[in-house]
Structure formats: C-alpha cells, structure tokens
CSV table of C-alpha atoms in Angstrom, one decimal:
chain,number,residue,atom,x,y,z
A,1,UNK,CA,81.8,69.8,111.7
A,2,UNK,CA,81.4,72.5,109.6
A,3,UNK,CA,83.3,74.8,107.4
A,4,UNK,CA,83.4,78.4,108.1
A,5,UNK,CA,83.6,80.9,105.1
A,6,UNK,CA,83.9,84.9,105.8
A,7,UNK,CA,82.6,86.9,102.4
A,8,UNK,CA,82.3,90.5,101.9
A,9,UNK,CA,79.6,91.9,103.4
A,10,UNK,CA,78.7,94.6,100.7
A,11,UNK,CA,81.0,95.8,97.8
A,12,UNK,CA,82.3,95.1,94.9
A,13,UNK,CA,82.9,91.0,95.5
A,14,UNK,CA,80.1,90.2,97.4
A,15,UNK,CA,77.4,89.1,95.0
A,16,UNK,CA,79.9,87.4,92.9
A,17,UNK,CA,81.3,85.6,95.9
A,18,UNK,CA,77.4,84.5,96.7
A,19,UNK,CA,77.1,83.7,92.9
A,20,UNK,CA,80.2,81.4,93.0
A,21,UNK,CA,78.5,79.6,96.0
A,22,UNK,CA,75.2,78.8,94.0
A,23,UNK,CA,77.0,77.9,90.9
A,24,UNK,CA,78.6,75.7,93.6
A,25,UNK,CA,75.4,73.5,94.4
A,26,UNK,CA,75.5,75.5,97.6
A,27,UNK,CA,72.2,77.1,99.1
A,28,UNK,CA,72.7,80.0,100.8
A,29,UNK,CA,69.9,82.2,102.8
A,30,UNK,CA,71.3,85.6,102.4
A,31,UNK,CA,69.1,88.0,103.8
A,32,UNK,CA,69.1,91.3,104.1
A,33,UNK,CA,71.5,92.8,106.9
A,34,UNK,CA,72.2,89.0,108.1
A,35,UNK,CA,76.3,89.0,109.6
A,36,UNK,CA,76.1,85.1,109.6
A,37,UNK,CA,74.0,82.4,107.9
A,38,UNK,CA,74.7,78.3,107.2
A,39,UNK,CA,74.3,76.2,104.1
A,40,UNK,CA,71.1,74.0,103.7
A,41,UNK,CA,72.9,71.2,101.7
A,42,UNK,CA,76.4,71.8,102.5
A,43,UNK,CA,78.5,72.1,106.2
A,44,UNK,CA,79.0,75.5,105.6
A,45,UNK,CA,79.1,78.8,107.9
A,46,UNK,CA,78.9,81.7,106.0
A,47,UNK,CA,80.0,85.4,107.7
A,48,UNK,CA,79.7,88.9,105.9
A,49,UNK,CA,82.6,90.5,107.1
A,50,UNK,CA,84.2,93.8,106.0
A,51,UNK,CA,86.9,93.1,103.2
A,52,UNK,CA,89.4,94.3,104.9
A,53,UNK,CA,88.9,92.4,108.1
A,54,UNK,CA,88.6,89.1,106.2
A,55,UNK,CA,92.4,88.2,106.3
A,56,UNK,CA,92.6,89.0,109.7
A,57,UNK,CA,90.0,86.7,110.5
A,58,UNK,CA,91.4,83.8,108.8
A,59,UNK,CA,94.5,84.1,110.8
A,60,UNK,CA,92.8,84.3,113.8
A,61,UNK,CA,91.1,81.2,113.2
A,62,UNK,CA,87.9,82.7,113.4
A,63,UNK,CA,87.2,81.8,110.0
A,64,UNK,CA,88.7,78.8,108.4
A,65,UNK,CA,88.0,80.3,104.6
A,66,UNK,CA,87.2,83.6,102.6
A,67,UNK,CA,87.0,85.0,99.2
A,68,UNK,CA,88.6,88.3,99.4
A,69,UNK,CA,90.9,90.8,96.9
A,70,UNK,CA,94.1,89.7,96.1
A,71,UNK,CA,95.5,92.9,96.7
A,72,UNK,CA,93.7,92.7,100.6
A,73,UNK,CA,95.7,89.6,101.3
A,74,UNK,CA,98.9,90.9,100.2
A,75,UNK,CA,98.4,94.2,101.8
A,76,UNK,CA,97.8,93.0,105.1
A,77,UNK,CA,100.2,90.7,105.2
A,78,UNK,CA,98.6,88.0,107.3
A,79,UNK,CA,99.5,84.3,108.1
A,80,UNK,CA,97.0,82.8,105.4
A,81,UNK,CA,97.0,80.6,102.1
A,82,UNK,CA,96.1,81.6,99.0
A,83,UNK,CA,94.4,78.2,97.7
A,84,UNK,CA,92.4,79.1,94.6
A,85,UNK,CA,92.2,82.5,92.3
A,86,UNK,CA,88.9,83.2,91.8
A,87,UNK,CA,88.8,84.6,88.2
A,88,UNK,CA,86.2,87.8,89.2
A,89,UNK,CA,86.7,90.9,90.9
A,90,UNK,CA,89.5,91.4,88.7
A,91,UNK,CA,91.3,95.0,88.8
A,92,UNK,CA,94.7,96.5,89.3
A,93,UNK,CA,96.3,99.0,91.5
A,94,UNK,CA,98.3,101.3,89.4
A,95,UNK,CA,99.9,105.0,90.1
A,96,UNK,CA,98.8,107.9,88.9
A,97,UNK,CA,99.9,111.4,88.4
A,98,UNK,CA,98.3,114.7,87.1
A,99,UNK,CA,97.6,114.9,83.4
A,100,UNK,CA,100.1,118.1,83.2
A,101,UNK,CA,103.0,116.4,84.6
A,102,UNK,CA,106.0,114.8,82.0
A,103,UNK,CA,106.3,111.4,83.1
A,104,UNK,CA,108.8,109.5,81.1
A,105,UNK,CA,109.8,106.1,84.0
A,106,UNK,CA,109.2,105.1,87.0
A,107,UNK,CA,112.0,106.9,88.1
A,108,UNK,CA,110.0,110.0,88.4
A,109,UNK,CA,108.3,108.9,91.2
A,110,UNK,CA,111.5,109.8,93.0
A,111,UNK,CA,111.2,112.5,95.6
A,112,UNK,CA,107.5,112.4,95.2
A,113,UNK,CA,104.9,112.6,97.4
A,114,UNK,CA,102.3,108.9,96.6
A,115,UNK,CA,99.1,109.0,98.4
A,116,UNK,CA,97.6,105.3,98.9
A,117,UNK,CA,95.5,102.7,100.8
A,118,UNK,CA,98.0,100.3,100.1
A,119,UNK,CA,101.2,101.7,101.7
A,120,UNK,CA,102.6,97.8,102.1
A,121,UNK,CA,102.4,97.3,98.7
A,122,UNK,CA,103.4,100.5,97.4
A,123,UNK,CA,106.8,100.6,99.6
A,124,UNK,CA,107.5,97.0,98.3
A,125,UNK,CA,106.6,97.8,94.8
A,126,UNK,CA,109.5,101.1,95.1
A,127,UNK,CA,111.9,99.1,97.0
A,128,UNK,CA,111.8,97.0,93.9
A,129,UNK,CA,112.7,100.0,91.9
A,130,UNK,CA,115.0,102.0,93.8
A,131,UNK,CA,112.6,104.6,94.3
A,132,UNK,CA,112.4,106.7,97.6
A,133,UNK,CA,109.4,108.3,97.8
A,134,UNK,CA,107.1,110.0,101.1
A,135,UNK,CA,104.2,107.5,101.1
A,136,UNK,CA,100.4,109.3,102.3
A,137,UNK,CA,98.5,106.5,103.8
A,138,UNK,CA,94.6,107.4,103.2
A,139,UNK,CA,91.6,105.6,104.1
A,140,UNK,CA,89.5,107.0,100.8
A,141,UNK,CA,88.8,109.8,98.4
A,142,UNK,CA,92.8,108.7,97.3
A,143,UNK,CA,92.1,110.4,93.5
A,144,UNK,CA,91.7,113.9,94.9
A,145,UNK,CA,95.3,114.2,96.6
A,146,UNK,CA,97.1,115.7,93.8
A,147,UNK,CA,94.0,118.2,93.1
A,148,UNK,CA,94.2,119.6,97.1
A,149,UNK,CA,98.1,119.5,97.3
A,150,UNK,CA,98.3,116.7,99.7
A,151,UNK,CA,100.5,114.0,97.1
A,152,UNK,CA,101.9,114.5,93.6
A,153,UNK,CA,100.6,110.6,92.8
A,154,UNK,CA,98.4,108.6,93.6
A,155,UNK,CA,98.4,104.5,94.0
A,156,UNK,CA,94.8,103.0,93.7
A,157,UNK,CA,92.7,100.7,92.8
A,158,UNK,CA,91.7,100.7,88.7
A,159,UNK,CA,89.1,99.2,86.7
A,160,UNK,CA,87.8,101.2,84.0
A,161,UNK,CA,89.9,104.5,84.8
A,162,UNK,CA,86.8,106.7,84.4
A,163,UNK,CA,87.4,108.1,88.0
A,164,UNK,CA,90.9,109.0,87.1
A,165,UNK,CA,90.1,110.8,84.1
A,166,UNK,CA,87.2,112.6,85.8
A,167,UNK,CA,89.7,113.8,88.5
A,168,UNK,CA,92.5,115.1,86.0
A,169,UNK,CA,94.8,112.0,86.3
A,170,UNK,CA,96.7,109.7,84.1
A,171,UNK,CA,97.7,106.1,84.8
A,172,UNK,CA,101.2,105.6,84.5
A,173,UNK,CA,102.3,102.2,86.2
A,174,UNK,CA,100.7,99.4,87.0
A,175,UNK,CA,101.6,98.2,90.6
A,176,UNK,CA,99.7,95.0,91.0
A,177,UNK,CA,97.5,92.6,88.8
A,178,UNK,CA,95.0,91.6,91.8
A,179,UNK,CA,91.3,89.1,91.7
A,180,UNK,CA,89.7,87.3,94.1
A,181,UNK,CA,90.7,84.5,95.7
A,182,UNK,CA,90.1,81.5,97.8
A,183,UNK,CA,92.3,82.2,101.1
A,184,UNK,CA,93.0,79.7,104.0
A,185,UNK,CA,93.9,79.2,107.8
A,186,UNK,CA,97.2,77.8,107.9
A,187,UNK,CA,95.9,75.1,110.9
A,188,UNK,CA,92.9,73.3,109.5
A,189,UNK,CA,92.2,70.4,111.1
A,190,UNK,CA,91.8,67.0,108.4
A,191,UNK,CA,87.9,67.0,108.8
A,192,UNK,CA,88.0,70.9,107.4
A,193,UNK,CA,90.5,70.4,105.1
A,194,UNK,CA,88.5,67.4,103.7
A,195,UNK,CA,85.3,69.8,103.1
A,196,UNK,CA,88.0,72.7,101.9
A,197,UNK,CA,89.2,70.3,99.2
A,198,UNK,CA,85.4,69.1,98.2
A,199,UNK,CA,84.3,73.1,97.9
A,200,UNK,CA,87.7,73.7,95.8
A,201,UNK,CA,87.0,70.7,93.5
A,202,UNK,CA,83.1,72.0,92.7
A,203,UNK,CA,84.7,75.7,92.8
A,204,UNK,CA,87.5,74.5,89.7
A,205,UNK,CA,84.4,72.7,88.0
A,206,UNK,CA,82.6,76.0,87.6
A,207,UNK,CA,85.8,78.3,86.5
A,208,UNK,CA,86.8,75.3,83.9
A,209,UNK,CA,83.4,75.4,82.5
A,210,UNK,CA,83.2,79.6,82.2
A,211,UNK,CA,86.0,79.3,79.6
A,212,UNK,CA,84.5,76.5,77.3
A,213,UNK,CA,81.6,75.8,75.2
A,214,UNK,CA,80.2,72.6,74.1
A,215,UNK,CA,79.8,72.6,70.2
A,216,UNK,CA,77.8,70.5,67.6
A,217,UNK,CA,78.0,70.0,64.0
A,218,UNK,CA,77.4,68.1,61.2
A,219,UNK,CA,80.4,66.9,58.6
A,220,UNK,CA,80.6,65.6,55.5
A,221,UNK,CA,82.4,62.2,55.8
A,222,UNK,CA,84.9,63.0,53.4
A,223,UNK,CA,85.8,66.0,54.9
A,224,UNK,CA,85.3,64.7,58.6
A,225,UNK,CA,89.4,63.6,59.1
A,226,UNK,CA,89.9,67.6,58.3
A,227,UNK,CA,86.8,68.5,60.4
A,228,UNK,CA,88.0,66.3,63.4
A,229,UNK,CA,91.7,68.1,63.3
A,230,UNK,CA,90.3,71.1,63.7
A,231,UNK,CA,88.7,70.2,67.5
A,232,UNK,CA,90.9,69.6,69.9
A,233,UNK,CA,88.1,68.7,72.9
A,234,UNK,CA,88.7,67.4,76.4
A,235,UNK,CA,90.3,64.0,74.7
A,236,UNK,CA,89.0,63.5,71.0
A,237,UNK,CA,85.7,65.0,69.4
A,238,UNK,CA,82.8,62.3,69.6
A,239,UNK,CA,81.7,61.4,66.2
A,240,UNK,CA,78.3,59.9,65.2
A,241,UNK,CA,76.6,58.7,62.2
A,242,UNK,CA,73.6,61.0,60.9
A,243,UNK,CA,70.6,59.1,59.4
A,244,UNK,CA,71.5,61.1,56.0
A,245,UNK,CA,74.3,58.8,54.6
A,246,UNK,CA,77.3,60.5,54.1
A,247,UNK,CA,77.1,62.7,57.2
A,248,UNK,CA,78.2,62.2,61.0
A,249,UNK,CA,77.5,64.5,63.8
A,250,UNK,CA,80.6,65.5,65.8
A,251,UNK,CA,80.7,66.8,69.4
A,252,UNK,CA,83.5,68.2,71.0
A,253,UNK,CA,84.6,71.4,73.8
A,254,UNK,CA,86.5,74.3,72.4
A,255,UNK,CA,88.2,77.0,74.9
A,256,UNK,CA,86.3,80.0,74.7
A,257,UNK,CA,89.8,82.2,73.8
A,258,UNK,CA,90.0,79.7,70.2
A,259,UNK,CA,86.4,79.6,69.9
A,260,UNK,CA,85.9,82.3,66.6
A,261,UNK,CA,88.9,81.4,64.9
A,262,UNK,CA,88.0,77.8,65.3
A,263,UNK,CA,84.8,78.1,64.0
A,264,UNK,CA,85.7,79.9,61.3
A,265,UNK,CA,87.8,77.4,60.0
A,266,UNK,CA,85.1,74.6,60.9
A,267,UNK,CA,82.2,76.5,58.3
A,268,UNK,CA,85.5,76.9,55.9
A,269,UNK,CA,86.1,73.3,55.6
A,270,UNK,CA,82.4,72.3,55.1
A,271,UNK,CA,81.0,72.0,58.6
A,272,UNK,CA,77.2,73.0,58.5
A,273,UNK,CA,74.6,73.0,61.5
A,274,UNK,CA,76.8,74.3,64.2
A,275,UNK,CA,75.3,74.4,67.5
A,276,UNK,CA,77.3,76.3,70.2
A,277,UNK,CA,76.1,75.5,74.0
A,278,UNK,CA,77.4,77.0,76.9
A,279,UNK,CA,78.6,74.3,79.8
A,280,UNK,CA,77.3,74.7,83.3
A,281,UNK,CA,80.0,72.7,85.2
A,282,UNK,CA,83.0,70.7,84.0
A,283,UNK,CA,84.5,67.7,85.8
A,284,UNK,CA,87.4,66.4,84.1
C-alpha cells in the first residue's frame, strides 16, 4: 500500500513542499510538467495539484495527504485534518485600504465595500467584529479594486507588502496568521495511517533540527560549572577532558532564538574555541 500525497503543482509552496520531502529521506522524480510521480525508497504517491483543489481532494479521498496554505484549508472549509504545521510558506491575509483614507478601528470597515479571494474567511473574521460589510469575491488582481472603484478595501494575501505600497494601499488589520501544513483524510485506513505517522515523525525531525545548532567549546575547568549553566542542550551538555590539563571540551544544542545571547555570555565567562554546526535532523 502506498501513501498518496497531493502538492502544489507550481507556486509559491511547491519547491519547499519537494524540499521538505528530500530533507525527508524521500526521493522524488519531479520532472518537468509530470501531474503524478512515486517515491523510490518510500510508499509514496506524489500528485501536483492546483492549491486550491488540494483540500478538496483530500476529502474526496482522492488523496490521503497534502501540504497546502493554511489559509486554503480554512477557506474551503473541507472535511480534512490539519496534522502538522509546516513552518514555510508563512504569510498573512490582512485588509487594506487606500493610503488617503483615516482609518482609526476595525470599525471602519463598516458599510464598506472589501474585495477578496477569501470571502469565508473574511465574513467569519467580521462576524467576529460586528462588522457588516458587502463582500467582492475576486479570483485575482484583488490590490487594484480600490484604484478602479470596485471595493473601498481589500482582504489579501501579505508577505513583504511591496505590492500594497506599489498600488497606493495601507495595511491595516491582520485577518489571519496562515503557513503550510500537513492536512489529512479523515478515513485513513491503519496501513496509511501507519506510513502517515512514519512521514510525520521524519517530517518533526527536520523542523526540530531548523531551529537548533550543535555547539562546541573549550572551558576552563574552573570556570566549567559556570560554562555548563549556561547550556541548557537536549538533557545536559556533554563534557570531555582536553589533552591540555586544565581544559574539557563541552558539547551541547542551543535553540537557534537563544543562540547570540547565549554565546555571548559563553565568550564572557571564558569559553574559547567555539564551534557552531548546523544539525541536519534531530530525533529526540
């Protein structure tokens, strides 16, 4: 048996979806203009699918997984799982109004017209505030509505906010944090759900190891109690003896959001020779 994955076929996700894969162990043909392809070393089906059609697929049990938006999921509110964020792809969909326009709350959205691709989420989202608003739906193009006179705001997808700013808008509220993530068939049967959990536990190895490094050093002994204190690691730092008497060499994991400050107070408290690797996978 194997297990079926839908992907994007081109986009934004896709090579970071057939990145994830590889860091994965898993060897995938992806040739040019190929819908479908398999795994060499894994029971894997692959499909490149549009993003959109992706949730809809998992429902139908066509496919049994996908990597696809967050914000695709909760838009087309489909009968699927949400089993693992994926930490890439990261963005948010946020309104926007004109530069010109006095915008104080979200309460002067009311009475406005919001042009979106997300109309499901947006309706929630002013439900939530009391907000009654006409809501545009539009496939693409979404920034140009307030420049023709079709909307007054927009609702979109944001990343950097250059295509805002180049189209005379301002972002205002943010509607929903979205990534990619790991989404599943409600109905897997145990021999899919065995490979699911297999690809999950090499998918959490990879993410763990993206947000730590492996670090070496070399302490004093008199200052290696302090040195030590300063490491947190997976457990406790390992601590070896150096040929040099007087010194030990001490290995540990730092997360990479400590890592600077950490460091800094390692060199401070007499830590020399320190060797920062980056970890490939992490299995804890």
């Amino acid at each position: 048996m194997k297990l079926k994955i839908a992907i994007q076929k081109s986009g934004r996700l896709h090579e970071d979806s057939i990145k994830l894969l590889k860091e994965c162990g898993i060897d995938i043909n992806n040739g040019v203009n190929k819908l479908k392809t398999e795994a060499s070393n894994f029971p894997l089906e692959v499909f490149f699918l549009r993003d959109d059609d992706i949730p809809q697929y998992i429902e139908d049990g066509v496919a049994d997984i996908g990597i696809v938006g967050e914000n695709v999921v909760l838009e087309k509110q489909k009968q699927v799982n949400i089993v693992e964020k994926l930490g890439f792809g990261k963005c948010r969909l946020s309104m926007a109004v004109e530069k010109a326009m006095d915008y104080t709350s979200v309460k002067d959205l009311h009475n406005k017209r919001i042009a979106t691709s997300y109309p499901v989420i947006v309706e929630d989202f002013l439900k939530q505030n009391g907000i009654t608003a006409e809501i545009h739906e539009i496939s693409g193009s979404v920034e140009i509505a307030p420049g023709i006179g079709l909307a007054d705001a927009i609702c979109d997808l944001v990343s950097s906010g250059s295509t805002l700013f180049m189209n005379g808008l301002k972002e205002v509220e943010t509607v929903l944090k979205s990534e990619a993530v790991l989404a599943a068939c409600h109905n897997l049967q145990p021999a899919q759900q065995q490979l699911l959990d297999k690809l999950v536990f090499r998918i959490q190895a990879v993410k763990k190891a993206k947000n730590t490094k492996y670090i070496l050093l070399n302490a004093p002994n008199n200052k290696l109690n302090e040195i030590i204190g300063l490491l947190p690691g997976m457990k406790s730092p390992t601590v070896l003896p150096l040929a040099q008497e007087g010194w030990s060499s001490v290995h540990s994991v730092l997360n990479e959001n400590d890592f600077w400050d950490i460091i800094e107070s390692l060199k401070a408290a007499g830590a020399q020779g320190i060797l920062v690797v980056p970890i490939e996978k992490m299995v804890i």
